[in-house]
């Protein structure tokens, strides 16, 4: 599937030949009945209808850029620039449908290696041109929007050519990958050595190693493989003041861990060009299963117990009642009706789906780990759905983004947001965010769907991931979501982190100060002044 | 035992009433034969012989400091100031014996809470006085030496009164402790709630929560409980530009993780006053065992295998042949002779002691984890010594520092140093450091003992901890170790981190630039300028 994707094109997940997911008739009918969605169609505007200003870059600067990267690697054509205009947030998707203004870069530049990145930064400093490092372009928080800040022009620095496996150290289990390597390619490179990275966020098919690091990404198997920052051993970073290499040991007390500054720096402090990642042997056995627990409170307690006993499955994902209900409804069919009856008979009044997945080097290890998980889970009285429910989730795990075009065409407002907090505040946080979203999106005749799951659990807390489906306002399409997002952020801010794995970008910037304090913002500014004294890197993001 | 320690006094581990460990006659005889140590005694000079300059603080400033902390909490007397003059490195111990110059603070000030720390910093900024945050005073790298930098005076900011458990969140398993709480007191506070921190570095008996954070400490059970930075959830920091609170969730993508800047900041960026730590239930069962593996290479491979299979025991500690040999020799007795014969019969030519320790909530959990470890260990053909060997290590685990006075009295140069690197370079690093130390310390008639162990193992690498025992030079006592340490650092610098858990302090500062780069040093300076623009915090350390 990924072979079909032309990564040069963007504007939606599926605009470029990736398999689009269509929306089955019964699912659409259910959505209409459930939310009040009208029988509208709101197809995408042709891309020729989008307003794309001429490139502000003088020909002489384009020539200088081309001197660095070689002919054919600086693009100023409309389609290429449009393809790097923003990420894949709902707002960005609307903008690509002609609603609101797109921030379009003045050129797309594709360096081949770190040295070229360094030289490009020199050119951009000399001409005071902004630089947006661009990997998979999957940001859902405006992280790659081509804002100009105080610059007269901005380029998208597309790392697509930094697509190589640099080295493998099989003894230390470290692989160095260039920043532009995409998730599936990383796995393909590593599989040739019998290794895996195991980092599978929903953006896996498109997102890149550099992007994972720049945004502090967390994959769906984070319980087993860790968050991306847990995997980073070494970093190579190009900055306007020089090249920076970090990481000589698995752990160190040689001052603060500066790798943790680069991880999450969102292209505003430097361009990550290589990442040394901890890898593991390719699992040879895999088992995914579905369970149902009765009610969110019991479910969350069970996940907490697994985390605190340190027997989480590699994938541990608990859906709330709404998400479980929507999942069943969108599937439909007689099996689902039978399942509902079975759960009722088993005394499950508020079904919450728990997906557990284990991956291991052999059956014995898998058995050992699985039985530790299930032993701890027992007192939560899980009803077992079996492997097909788990496998069904696994096969659809990257499907969400691909369904958005069909939903947008059908007039649906569809977006996700996420947060995390400590266990003692998790219920309060969920209630607050849910309440804020529902209140903001409810209108006469319209009932939004707000569903939630835990997909990353820790000893001290967990993430919450919300998905919203509601009829799109035909009055103020951007404003509808901006208002809802603001309400959600204001609910999150006093109780949890403004982002567990989507990063700050533009959308979360107003809430960063509350989280890291005035001093934290000052510290980030101090670092930015050192590494990017001319302020060319990702203008308007992070700091 | 810890109840007996008067924490106000320092200069050696045992100068203040803590149980001193004497050196058995057979051990001394063995040391003499093995190293060429002469029959000298070099007892400590009386503390009255030490040169202590008068306090440079004007009475008016002392009064202002006292206005903040209250009467009786500003000390300018000789004994109190001497008690905060440096840490517990070999060089500091020599200085406390009258060899070389001690850096003595001009006053010792004991705030009661964060607010008082903030006000003290204001006073010190106003009068341009340096501030050395002082916890347990156990730094072995000069981290609490009262250097003045460009200040006319410096105070030791002793956090001894910040000794409270602030709060416990049993659901999230987070406890907030004030920075001055010592290891045993932290465990006592937590045990009342059925909880443990599980952080047991060798300095455990004296070192503090704030110090653990400021130095990126790692405990002997780091394989099970993690390094200290893995335990830190929240931080409260007093800086000259304001108070700073960090940490709202177990993980976050809201920009770089700024907690990782404070952890390892060594008092140079702010005074850590409270730390929220992840805690666990008190273990109810515990099992420590000794095994012997044949040769360092096989031993290190076995530990690597345990780490990469993620079945390490909570304590996993592999001694090299020299350390194993010294351990047996210093114990002595007929049992040891029998053990040597037994190992020879079992075909162990180069015995390397492996201590494994598991702690768990119940026997079933312990059994499950122990058998996973031992199953993976099997192919390394371990010879089991049983629980007494493990328990013997456990009981003596904090003994090292306490034996140093007796060794110093007997004319021994005794010091430790440590590093870490990735697995593929571990053998090379050990050989290089060992070689550098042996070469630097060997003189006619003198054969130094240089021994090594792995005590912290990770999937991608491990730490190496070296202990040196050699006859003390009677010509240049400081220079002897300074030369050896320099040789070791130069061997470490191209191959590993300059410190795995002792921090930078003064001793490692020359090597920090090579590890984090010119840009890294610049970044630290940029942060320092933001948080401590007047440069009052821990002058001469870290940046």
PDB file of C-alpha atoms in Angstrom, chain B residues 45 48 303 325 409 503:
ATOM      1  CA  UNK B  45      45.349  15.624  61.193  1.00  0.00           C
ATOM      2  CA  UNK B  48      42.226  22.351  64.538  1.00  0.00           C
ATOM      3  CA  UNK B 303      24.386  -9.364  31.588  1.00  0.00           C
ATOM      4  CA  UNK B 325      39.614 -11.800  43.746  1.00  0.00           C
ATOM      5  CA  UNK B 409      44.917   5.857  57.986  1.00  0.00           C
ATOM      6  CA  UNK B 503      27.851  14.005  37.827  1.00  0.00           C
TER       7      UNK B 503
END
